[in-house]
Amino acid sequence: MTESLIACPAVLALELAGGESPDRLELTRDEAQELAALVAEDLRALMPGVEAARFALAGALFDGVEILRPGYPVFATLEELARRIPRVTTAGGVVAFGTHEGHMPAQPLVPDARYAGGPMRLLPWILLTPADQAEDLADAMEVELVGRGEAGARTADFLMRTLGVRLEHARYLSRNDLLALTCVQYEHVNLAPMWTMLEAALLTPYQQETALGSRGLPLRYADGQVNIPGIAGWFARDGERRADAAHELAGTLFELRQYAALLDAHHVPLRMDNDATRSEPFFVEHIAEADPALPPAELYAHEAAGLGMAAVTVAQPSAGKARILAHGYPLAPSALGPLLDALAGRYDAAPHLHTLGRILLDADGALAAPAPALH
């Protein structure tokens, strides 16, 4: 009967010297195997008896957003590959996975170059240990790695020579250590509400969780995604408008773009109420259907410093007050063109875009469009 093995995940965190970046993000099979032997030697010094567990390392350098995704696909793939190795159902041994003829053995182990610019790179590894020893080993990892988990000189030297970088630190972290570090980092840059959402997606995906953005925007995690209310409707009802409502809304939209980029990087979907099928980097908030008795709809761009085009309103000219049909919110600069195409197609709007030069709100604090002049 085969022995049941439990995976204990961790990373080797490389803090790069200022301004430096590695020559590449992947190691060859031979390089990964050499690194794995050095790391295994470090771990034996940190946690005597660890050699009874099977050690597996991925020779690829990731950003934290790639490691911390629902289901932990990098760790899950590394574990799956490690279990396929002959005699993997017995403890002990060192295995590593790197490129062969330029390719990693599985797509989740291929780092995304879009996230390669950060000051810290992470090399994932796991220990596969018999079930009756897993709890003790996991406890040892939590104590020893965070306390004295600096990589050995030979390991750090190999990495610097192989990757062509200088390292400030090379330190072993358990997955829990990485979660705690990321929490502190996000709180430090005023993204604590996002961490609340991400923590739910990573650790308790079967539960619901709520939070408020720093400007009061409600966030709700449920069923694997984060939901927000329609921005214009929420802001008119419940937004904090204070002395300058347009400035407050611009701040909310700036924050929304931050949230969207972060959640996309962690592969957690962000949805706006009544726009649940979003696949493009923009939101559309539907307000009303077109009135066939009125002229065709037109597009109006709300602008704000630091955001460019903050929102686009679709409205039909109407005597006294424009009839608002929808609002669109680009979540990245590249999204504006596709958003305009989508709005013009959905609401049969004229292709010309009216730029307002500011965020235009009505008396209730809702996004508005200019009323046509009365003659």
Coordinates of C-alpha atoms in Angstrom, one line a residue, residues 5-359:
L5 CA 2.1 12.3 1.4
I6 CA 1.2 15.8 2.4
A7 CA 2.6 18.9 0.6
C8 CA 4.1 21.7 2.6
P9 CA 4.6 24.7 0.3
A10 CA 7.2 27.5 0.5
V11 CA 9.3 29.9 -1.5
L12 CA 12.9 31.1 -1.8
A13 CA 12.4 34.9 -1.8
L14 CA 15.1 36.8 -3.7
E15 CA 15.3 40.5 -2.8
L16 CA 17.2 42.1 -5.7
A17 CA 19.7 44.9 -5.3
G18 CA 18.2 48.3 -6.3
G19 CA 17.4 48.6 -10.0
E20 CA 18.6 45.1 -10.9
S21 CA 16.6 42.5 -12.8
P22 CA 17.5 38.9 -13.6
D23 CA 18.8 38.0 -17.1
R24 CA 15.9 35.5 -17.4
L25 CA 13.0 34.1 -15.4
E26 CA 13.6 30.4 -15.9
L27 CA 16.4 27.9 -15.1
T28 CA 17.3 25.0 -17.3
R29 CA 16.7 21.5 -15.9
D30 CA 20.4 21.1 -15.0
E31 CA 20.5 24.5 -13.3
A32 CA 17.3 23.8 -11.4
Q33 CA 18.6 20.5 -10.2
E34 CA 21.9 22.1 -9.0
L35 CA 19.9 24.8 -7.2
A36 CA 17.6 22.2 -5.6
A37 CA 20.6 20.3 -4.2
L38 CA 21.9 23.5 -2.6
V39 CA 18.5 24.5 -1.2
A40 CA 18.1 21.0 0.2
E41 CA 21.4 21.3 1.9
D42 CA 20.3 24.7 3.5
L43 CA 17.1 23.1 4.7
R44 CA 18.9 20.2 6.3
A45 CA 20.9 22.7 8.4
L46 CA 17.7 24.6 9.3
M47 CA 15.5 21.7 10.1
P48 CA 17.4 18.4 11.0
G49 CA 15.4 15.4 9.8
V50 CA 13.9 17.2 6.9
E51 CA 15.7 14.8 4.5
A52 CA 13.0 12.2 5.3
A53 CA 10.7 14.4 3.2
R54 CA 10.8 14.6 -0.6
F55 CA 11.9 18.1 -1.8
A56 CA 10.7 19.5 -5.1
L57 CA 11.7 22.9 -6.6
A58 CA 10.5 24.8 -9.7
G59 CA 13.3 26.6 -11.5
A60 CA 11.3 29.7 -12.2
L61 CA 11.1 33.2 -10.8
F62 CA 7.6 34.5 -10.0
D63 CA 6.1 37.7 -8.6
G64 CA 3.9 37.3 -5.5
V65 CA 0.7 37.9 -7.5
E66 CA 1.4 34.8 -9.5
I67 CA 2.0 32.6 -6.5
L68 CA -1.0 33.9 -4.5
R69 CA -3.9 33.0 -6.7
P70 CA -7.0 30.9 -5.8
G71 CA -6.1 27.2 -5.7
Y72 CA -2.4 28.1 -5.7
P73 CA -1.9 26.8 -9.3
V74 CA 1.9 27.1 -9.1
F75 CA 2.2 25.0 -6.0
A76 CA -0.5 22.6 -7.2
T77 CA 1.4 22.0 -10.5
L78 CA 4.7 21.6 -8.7
E79 CA 3.1 19.0 -6.4
E80 CA 1.4 17.2 -9.3
L81 CA 4.7 16.9 -11.2
A82 CA 6.6 15.8 -8.0
R83 CA 4.2 13.0 -7.3
R84 CA 4.7 11.6 -10.8
I85 CA 8.4 11.0 -10.2
P86 CA 9.1 7.3 -9.8
R87 CA 9.0 6.2 -6.2
V88 CA 7.5 9.5 -5.2
T89 CA 5.2 7.6 -2.8
T90 CA 8.2 7.1 -0.6
A91 CA 9.7 9.9 1.4
G92 CA 13.1 11.4 0.7
G93 CA 14.9 12.6 -2.4
V94 CA 15.4 15.9 -4.3
V95 CA 13.7 16.7 -7.6
A96 CA 13.7 19.9 -9.7
F97 CA 11.9 21.2 -12.8
G98 CA 13.4 23.5 -15.3
T99 CA 13.3 24.2 -19.0
H100 CA 14.0 21.5 -21.6
E101 CA 14.6 22.9 -25.1
G102 CA 13.4 26.2 -23.8
H103 CA 10.1 25.1 -22.3
M104 CA 9.0 24.5 -18.7
P105 CA 7.2 21.1 -18.2
A106 CA 3.8 22.8 -17.5
Q107 CA 2.2 26.2 -18.3
P108 CA 1.5 27.2 -14.7
L109 CA 5.3 27.1 -14.1
V110 CA 6.0 29.7 -16.7
P111 CA 6.4 33.2 -15.2
D112 CA 4.6 36.1 -16.8
A113 CA 7.0 38.8 -17.9
R114 CA 4.3 41.4 -17.2
Y115 CA 5.1 41.0 -13.5
A116 CA 8.9 40.8 -13.7
G117 CA 9.6 44.3 -12.7
G118 CA 9.2 44.0 -8.9
P119 CA 12.1 44.1 -6.5
M120 CA 11.4 40.5 -5.2
R121 CA 11.3 37.3 -7.1
L122 CA 10.0 34.0 -5.7
L123 CA 11.2 30.5 -6.4
P124 CA 8.5 28.0 -5.3
W125 CA 9.3 24.7 -3.6
I126 CA 7.5 22.1 -1.6
L127 CA 8.2 19.3 0.8
L128 CA 6.2 16.1 0.4
T129 CA 6.1 14.3 3.8
P130 CA 4.2 11.3 5.3
A131 CA 0.9 12.4 6.7
D132 CA 1.9 11.4 10.3
Q133 CA 4.9 13.8 10.1
A134 CA 3.3 16.7 8.2
E135 CA 2.1 18.7 11.2
D136 CA 5.4 18.6 12.9
L137 CA 7.2 19.6 9.7
A138 CA 4.8 22.4 8.9
D139 CA 5.3 23.7 12.5
A140 CA 9.0 23.6 12.1
M141 CA 8.9 25.5 8.8
E142 CA 6.8 28.3 10.4
V143 CA 9.3 28.6 13.3
E144 CA 12.6 28.1 11.6
L145 CA 12.2 29.7 8.2
V146 CA 10.9 33.1 9.5
G147 CA 13.4 33.0 12.4
R148 CA 16.7 32.1 10.6
G149 CA 15.8 31.2 7.1
E150 CA 18.5 33.1 5.2
A151 CA 19.8 31.1 2.2
G152 CA 23.3 29.7 2.5
A153 CA 26.3 31.5 0.9
R154 CA 26.7 28.8 -1.8
T155 CA 23.0 29.0 -2.7
A156 CA 23.1 32.8 -3.0
D157 CA 26.3 32.8 -5.0
F158 CA 24.9 30.2 -7.4
L159 CA 21.8 32.4 -8.0
M160 CA 23.7 35.6 -8.5
R161 CA 26.1 33.9 -11.0
T162 CA 23.3 32.1 -12.8
L163 CA 20.8 35.0 -13.0
G164 CA 23.3 37.9 -13.4
V165 CA 22.0 39.8 -10.4
R166 CA 23.2 41.1 -7.0
L167 CA 21.0 40.0 -4.1
E168 CA 20.3 42.0 -1.0
H169 CA 18.7 39.0 0.6
A170 CA 17.8 35.4 -0.3
R171 CA 15.4 34.0 2.3
Y172 CA 13.2 31.0 2.8
L173 CA 9.5 31.7 3.5
S174 CA 6.6 29.3 4.2
R175 CA 3.5 30.1 2.2
N176 CA 2.0 31.5 5.4
D177 CA 5.0 33.8 5.8
L178 CA 4.4 35.0 2.2
L179 CA 0.7 35.6 3.0
A180 CA 1.6 37.7 6.0
L181 CA 4.3 39.7 4.2
T182 CA 1.8 40.5 1.4
C183 CA -0.8 41.6 3.8
V184 CA 1.6 44.0 5.4
Q185 CA 2.7 45.3 2.0
Y186 CA -0.9 45.9 0.8
E187 CA -1.8 47.6 4.1
H188 CA 1.2 49.9 3.8
V189 CA 0.0 51.2 0.4
N190 CA -3.6 51.7 1.6
L191 CA -4.9 48.5 0.0
A192 CA -6.1 46.8 3.2
P193 CA -9.7 46.4 1.8
M194 CA -8.2 44.5 -1.2
W195 CA -6.3 42.2 1.1
T196 CA -9.5 41.4 2.9
M197 CA -11.0 40.2 -0.4
L198 CA -7.8 38.4 -1.5
E199 CA -7.5 36.6 1.8
A200 CA -11.1 35.3 1.5
A201 CA -10.4 34.1 -2.1
L202 CA -7.2 32.3 -1.1
L203 CA -8.1 30.9 2.3
T204 CA -11.9 30.7 2.7
P205 CA -13.3 30.7 -0.9
Y206 CA -16.5 29.0 0.3
Q207 CA -17.4 32.0 2.6
Q208 CA -18.6 35.5 1.9
E209 CA -16.6 38.5 3.0
T210 CA -17.3 42.3 2.9
A211 CA -15.1 45.4 3.1
L212 CA -15.2 49.1 2.3
G213 CA -12.8 50.8 0.1
S214 CA -10.9 53.7 1.6
R215 CA -13.6 56.0 0.0
G216 CA -16.5 53.9 1.2
L217 CA -17.1 51.8 -1.9
P218 CA -18.7 48.5 -0.8
L219 CA -16.8 45.3 -1.7
R220 CA -18.3 41.9 -1.4
Y221 CA -16.5 38.5 -2.0
A222 CA -18.8 35.6 -2.8
D223 CA -18.7 32.6 -5.2
G224 CA -15.1 33.2 -6.3
Q225 CA -15.4 36.8 -7.3
V226 CA -15.5 40.4 -5.9
N227 CA -18.6 42.4 -6.5
I228 CA -19.1 46.2 -6.4
P229 CA -22.3 48.2 -6.9
G230 CA -22.9 50.4 -10.0
I231 CA -20.6 53.3 -9.4
A232 CA -22.8 56.2 -10.4
G233 CA -25.9 54.9 -8.6
W234 CA -23.9 54.1 -5.4
F235 CA -22.2 57.5 -5.4
A236 CA -25.5 59.4 -5.8
R237 CA -27.1 57.4 -3.0
D238 CA -24.3 56.8 -0.5
G239 CA -21.0 58.3 -1.7
E240 CA -19.2 60.7 0.5
R241 CA -19.3 63.9 -1.6
R242 CA -18.1 66.5 0.9
A243 CA -17.0 69.9 -0.6
D244 CA -16.0 68.7 -4.0
A245 CA -18.2 65.8 -5.2
A246 CA -16.4 65.5 -8.6
H247 CA -13.0 65.2 -6.9
E248 CA -14.4 62.5 -4.5
L249 CA -15.8 60.5 -7.4
A250 CA -12.5 60.8 -9.3
G251 CA -10.8 59.4 -6.2
T252 CA -13.2 56.5 -6.1
L253 CA -12.5 55.7 -9.8
F254 CA -8.8 55.9 -9.3
E255 CA -9.1 53.5 -6.5
L256 CA -11.3 51.2 -8.6
R257 CA -8.6 51.0 -11.2
Q258 CA -6.1 50.0 -8.6
Y259 CA -8.4 47.3 -7.3
A260 CA -9.1 46.0 -10.8
A261 CA -5.4 45.7 -11.7
L262 CA -4.6 44.0 -8.4
L263 CA -7.4 41.5 -8.6
D264 CA -6.7 40.7 -12.2
A265 CA -3.1 40.0 -11.3
H266 CA -4.2 37.6 -8.6
H267 CA -6.8 36.0 -11.0
V268 CA -9.8 37.0 -8.8
P269 CA -12.7 38.3 -11.0
L270 CA -14.1 41.8 -10.3
R271 CA -17.7 42.4 -11.3
M272 CA -20.1 45.3 -11.1
D273 CA -23.7 44.6 -10.3
N274 CA -25.7 44.0 -13.5
D275 CA -22.5 43.7 -15.5
A276 CA -21.7 40.1 -14.5
T277 CA -20.3 39.0 -17.8
R278 CA -17.5 41.5 -18.0
S279 CA -14.6 40.2 -20.1
E280 CA -13.1 43.5 -21.2
P281 CA -11.1 45.9 -19.0
F282 CA -14.1 48.2 -18.5
F283 CA -17.4 48.3 -16.7
V284 CA -20.8 49.3 -18.1
E285 CA -23.5 50.6 -15.8
H286 CA -26.9 50.4 -17.6
I287 CA -29.4 53.1 -16.5
A288 CA -32.3 53.1 -19.0
E289 CA -33.3 52.0 -22.5
A290 CA -33.3 54.5 -25.3
D291 CA -36.5 56.5 -26.0
P292 CA -37.4 56.2 -29.7
A293 CA -39.1 59.6 -29.6
L294 CA -35.8 61.3 -28.8
P295 CA -32.7 61.9 -31.0
P296 CA -30.0 59.3 -31.2
A297 CA -27.7 58.8 -28.2
E298 CA -24.4 60.6 -27.9
L299 CA -21.2 59.8 -25.9
Y300 CA -19.8 62.3 -23.4
A301 CA -16.3 61.8 -21.8
H302 CA -15.8 62.9 -18.2
E303 CA -12.2 63.8 -17.5
A304 CA -10.1 64.2 -14.4
A305 CA -6.5 64.9 -13.6
G306 CA -4.5 61.7 -13.2
L307 CA -7.2 59.6 -14.8
G308 CA -7.6 61.1 -18.2
M309 CA -11.1 60.0 -19.3
A310 CA -12.5 58.8 -16.0
A311 CA -15.9 57.8 -17.3
V312 CA -18.1 57.9 -20.5
T313 CA -21.8 58.7 -20.3
V314 CA -24.3 57.6 -23.0
A315 CA -27.2 60.1 -23.2
Q316 CA -30.0 61.2 -25.5
P317 CA -30.5 64.9 -26.0
S318 CA -33.7 66.0 -24.4
A319 CA -35.2 69.4 -23.7
G320 CA -34.3 70.5 -20.2
K321 CA -32.3 67.4 -19.2
A322 CA -30.4 64.8 -21.1
R323 CA -31.8 61.2 -20.8
I324 CA -29.0 59.1 -19.3
L325 CA -28.8 55.6 -20.8
A326 CA -25.5 54.2 -19.4
H327 CA -22.1 55.0 -17.9
G328 CA -18.9 53.3 -18.9
Y329 CA -15.7 53.1 -16.8
P330 CA -12.3 52.2 -18.5
L331 CA -10.2 50.3 -16.0
A332 CA -6.9 50.9 -18.0
P333 CA -5.9 53.4 -20.7
S334 CA -6.0 50.7 -23.3
A335 CA -9.6 50.1 -22.5
L336 CA -11.0 53.4 -23.8
G337 CA -11.2 52.4 -27.5
P338 CA -13.0 49.1 -26.8
L339 CA -15.3 50.8 -24.3
L340 CA -16.4 53.4 -26.8
D341 CA -17.0 50.8 -29.5
A342 CA -19.1 48.7 -27.0
L343 CA -21.2 51.7 -25.9
A344 CA -21.7 53.0 -29.4
G345 CA -22.8 49.5 -30.6
R346 CA -25.0 48.7 -27.6
Y347 CA -26.9 52.0 -27.6
D348 CA -26.7 52.9 -31.3
A349 CA -24.9 56.1 -30.4
A350 CA -23.3 58.6 -32.8
P351 CA -19.5 57.8 -33.1
H352 CA -18.5 61.4 -32.1
L353 CA -17.2 61.7 -28.6
H354 CA -17.9 65.0 -26.7
T355 CA -15.1 65.7 -24.2
L356 CA -16.4 67.6 -21.1
G357 CA -13.0 68.6 -19.7
R358 CA -14.3 67.7 -16.2
I359 CA -16.5 65.3 -14.3

